Amino acid sequence: MYKIIKKRNLAYKLCLYEIENERLARVAMPGQFLIVKIDDKGERIPLTICDYDRDAGTVTIVVQEVGATTKKMNELNVGDYLQDVVGPLGNESDLISMNKDELKDKKIVFIAGGLGSAPVYPQAKYLSSQGIDFDVILGYKNKDVLILEKEYRDLKCNLYVCTDDESYGFKGPVTNVLKLLCSGKIADADYKDTNGKVVKGKEVIKSSDKKKYNHAVAIGSAVMMKFACITTKELGIPTVVSMNTLMVDGTGMCGACRLMVGDDLKFCCIDGPEFDGHKIDFDSVIKRQAQYKDEESRALLKLNEGNTHHGGCGNCGG
Amino acid sequence: MGDAEIVVAKMAERVKVREQDAKVRATNFDEVCLGYNEEEAVLEASRCLHCKNPLCVTGCPVGLHIPEFIEEIKNRRFKDAINEIHKSSSLPAVCGRVCPQETQCEAKCVLGIKGEAVSIGKLERFVADYAREHGSSDEVPITKNGKRVAVVGSGPAGLSCATDLAKLGYEVTIFEALHTAGGVLTYGIPEFRLPKEKVVIPEIENVKKLGVKIETNVIVGKTISIDNLLNEEKFDAIFIASGAGLPMFMHIPGENSNGVFSANEFLTRANLMKGFRDDYDTPIKVGKKVIVVGGGNVAMDASRTALRLGAETHIVYRRSEKELPARTEEVHHAKEEGIIFDTLCNPVEIVADENDNVRAVKLIKMELGEPDERGRRKPIEIKGSEFEIECDMVIMALGTTPNPMLSKNTKGLMTDKKGCILHDDETTETSLKGIFVGGDAAIGSATVILAMGAGKKAAMGIHKYLTNK
């Protein structure tokens, strides 16, 4: 049993948890994930490790309510226990294995979409601790689902926040901001501040120079990563993505997480979760992710409406 | 007719074991085989000839004292029978159910020459079940020797090694990566062959009663390294029994389509996660028509699980029925339940619809050529014989390769090309001092009993190593 030490509502249906797991906290590295199983009958859900505190023996995860299990998870509070928390799984981020000289040659941009800002955070925090400069583009649907902005501001990196509905920051999506940065046009782009006042980009950025990145890390939904990769490919920036495929055990046993990387069959839990984004067939990944959509929707309906949810679908015997 | 003749006539055939009716069991997950009752067991035990030189024992990977425990059954001393078994096996209720006795102990039985061998497996199962139901567990006086051994993995190899070491006085901790102990007994073998609540959990509890600790949710090689186990947690030796790993695929077009699963995934969702039960959260897909590719025990388990979930289920195997590697009993049961065997054909492509969902499998017909080095006739494709069968789900049961997680993350631990951890055949010690290995991690996919045999062997190797240290 693993105790919830801290819980913070980040935004609508988005919660941050700090969970006790000493063994895991001792060795977790940026880029890795863990698996949570809430109770006896729960499913195993993979979640990226967003932070860790080796001294306190805790790990941090961010959970977005998307189905029955995550809804149950977000109903838990400080002091409650999760039955199973196991990890760290997957490999540490490519950036972590590079030495300082290698890192200094990198002109790095992190591109995070929505919840992707959580898995990007430990990598950014690590680079920051190594004294490496880097840029971060955070993209959200709107101002209300904005998360971790303060944490990123504290890292003192160049931060470019954008929203798809232009309710805050630059105009999204993230690919738009990336293009503006690489063409040097960000200085003239509109930027909406917290008060809703529109200013020019140059008033909120440190430098208006054209950016010449040679390393991008894009993390978000498969759709977001697909488009980020199309853009970085056009711009000639090698791009690492972190894949969140379906998984059961997460320890290299079930093969549910398999995906094609170029011509090779890879397992996300063993070979990943980071891969060369330009080699991923995102359309096939997106279709695979939707594999259990019907079952998931049914489970959520059942959780929300109990035994009154039956509509004669013929699937659950009700 | 004299009395002697009657006895001889009886001895030719074994006492039939009761089973759930095929039509009924095809719709439930209850155990297929119902086992012997006392009378049946005593009768079957009386068939044993008590050979001076019992060959059956030589056929058993753990060297079970077979004639001795059968003698006890014959005399209705069932608790003495279990004590006899516990001298060499920690999981008799498991072995009595899933061991391939027909190629091991029973294959050597003298009675088998002219008639049917003694039903050793069913007798073992009877004794183990009797002991459990009558509250008799493996209790031996243990004197602690103060030395500590870590076991990686709580499957059959890990459990049997831990049992033997605990009895020798070692303090043993098993580290299990999943949330439940048991390894393949829990995630792999289905309920209808090996009930979890009734058999697996109590047998694991018996191992714990010997003082063995089991820590779940610890992945050695990730959560903790071999180095840390030795240097920080102060274990004196380590036994690696991390089991099978990555499922193999065919690398044919369409294999990543929705509805194509590895047998490992399908069985894990069903057995470990209980996805078929409404009160559990893990989803499981069930097709209307399922094709299972492969002919081993895992293929039988996967197909019979799919069948029980309501699918028309086919086994596709590239050789002929004679070459099926699965146990005869499993093939027989599968057929009784209504699994359709499409032998001598092999998939060349998985055909998907516009949404990437499986629509059909394209198969090619095969014929058998010359025997290979193992004596099995090689399947050869018949050119131009491709045909499609429609289906909405495909399960690949082609075997696994050892889990790379631990070997990849442990410096100096040598493996062969396939990823099996290299070891000394006698002691099971690996390329690292004090680190031993057994089961699927050492030899690739094998059986529960071979893994248990390897666990015992490793226990002896570890005992010798720590005694001389």
Coordinates of C-alpha atoms in Angstrom, one line a residue, chain A residues 2 23-24 26-27 32 37 40-44 69 72 83-91 248-256 258-260 265 267 269-270 284 287-288 291-292 295 302 316, chain B residues 175 177-179 187 215 217-219 222-224 232-233 245-247 249 251 255-262 264-265 268-269 273 278-285 354-356 403-405 408:
Chain A
Y2 CA 1.3 3.4 -0.9
R23 CA 12.4 2.4 -3.3
L24 CA 10.9 4.0 -6.4
R26 CA 15.4 6.6 -4.7
V27 CA 16.1 5.6 -8.4
Q32 CA 10.6 7.2 -16.8
K37 CA -3.3 0.2 -9.5
D40 CA -7.9 -5.0 -5.7
K41 CA -10.0 -4.9 -8.8
G42 CA -8.4 -1.9 -10.5
E43 CA -6.5 -1.9 -13.8
R44 CA -2.9 -1.1 -14.1
T69 CA -10.2 4.5 -13.3
K72 CA -11.8 6.9 -9.1
Q83 CA -2.8 -0.5 -3.5
D84 CA 0.1 -0.8 -6.0
V85 CA 2.7 1.7 -7.3
V86 CA 5.5 0.1 -9.2
G87 CA 8.5 1.5 -11.2
P88 CA 10.5 3.2 -12.4
L89 CA 9.7 1.7 -15.8
G90 CA 11.1 2.5 -19.2
N91 CA 14.4 4.2 -19.9
V248 CA -0.8 -4.1 -19.1
D249 CA 2.1 -5.2 -17.1
G250 CA 4.6 -2.6 -18.3
T251 CA 7.5 -5.0 -17.6
G252 CA 8.1 -6.4 -21.0
M253 CA 5.6 -9.2 -20.9
C254 CA 2.4 -8.5 -22.7
G255 CA 3.4 -6.8 -25.9
A256 CA 0.3 -4.4 -25.8
R258 CA 4.3 -2.5 -29.3
L259 CA 4.7 0.1 -32.1
M260 CA 6.6 0.5 -35.3
L265 CA 8.9 -3.5 -34.0
F267 CA 8.1 -2.3 -27.2
C269 CA 8.0 -0.3 -21.9
I270 CA 11.4 -1.9 -22.7
S284 CA -1.3 3.7 -36.5
K287 CA -5.8 3.9 -34.0
R288 CA -4.2 1.4 -31.5
Q291 CA -8.7 0.0 -29.2
Y292 CA -10.5 -0.1 -25.9
E295 CA -15.0 -0.7 -23.1
K302 CA -21.3 2.4 -15.3
C316 CA -22.6 -6.1 -20.3
Chain B
F175 CA 10.9 -9.8 -5.1
A177 CA 7.6 -7.3 -10.3
L178 CA 3.8 -7.6 -10.6
H179 CA 1.2 -6.8 -7.9
Y187 CA -0.9 -14.5 -15.0
E215 CA 7.7 -8.3 -1.7
N217 CA 5.9 -4.3 -6.9
V218 CA 9.7 -4.5 -7.0
I219 CA 11.3 -4.9 -10.3
K222 CA 14.7 -1.2 -12.3
T223 CA 13.4 -0.6 -8.7
I224 CA 16.6 -2.1 -7.3
E232 CA 23.1 -2.3 0.5
E233 CA 20.5 -4.8 1.4
G245 CA 9.6 -11.9 -21.3
L246 CA 8.8 -10.3 -24.6
P247 CA 6.2 -12.1 -26.7
F249 CA 5.5 -11.9 -33.2
H251 CA 6.6 -9.8 -38.4
E255 CA 0.3 -7.6 -37.3
N256 CA -0.2 -4.3 -35.4
S257 CA -3.8 -4.0 -36.4
N258 CA -6.4 -3.6 -33.7
G259 CA -7.5 -7.0 -32.5
V260 CA -4.1 -8.7 -32.8
F261 CA -2.8 -9.7 -29.3
S262 CA 0.0 -11.7 -27.9
N264 CA 0.6 -13.1 -23.0
E265 CA -1.5 -10.0 -23.2
T268 CA -2.8 -11.6 -18.5
R269 CA -5.9 -9.6 -19.0
M273 CA -6.4 -8.8 -14.2
D278 CA -17.7 -7.4 -14.6
D279 CA -16.5 -6.3 -11.2
Y280 CA -12.9 -5.9 -12.4
D281 CA -11.8 -2.7 -14.2
T282 CA -9.3 -4.1 -16.9
P283 CA -11.0 -4.4 -20.3
I284 CA -10.6 -7.5 -22.4
K285 CA -11.5 -7.8 -26.0
E354 CA -10.3 0.9 -43.0
N355 CA -10.3 1.5 -39.3
D356 CA -7.4 -0.8 -38.8
N403 CA 12.9 -10.6 -20.2
P404 CA 15.7 -8.3 -21.0
M405 CA 15.1 -5.8 -18.2
K408 CA 20.3 -5.2 -19.7

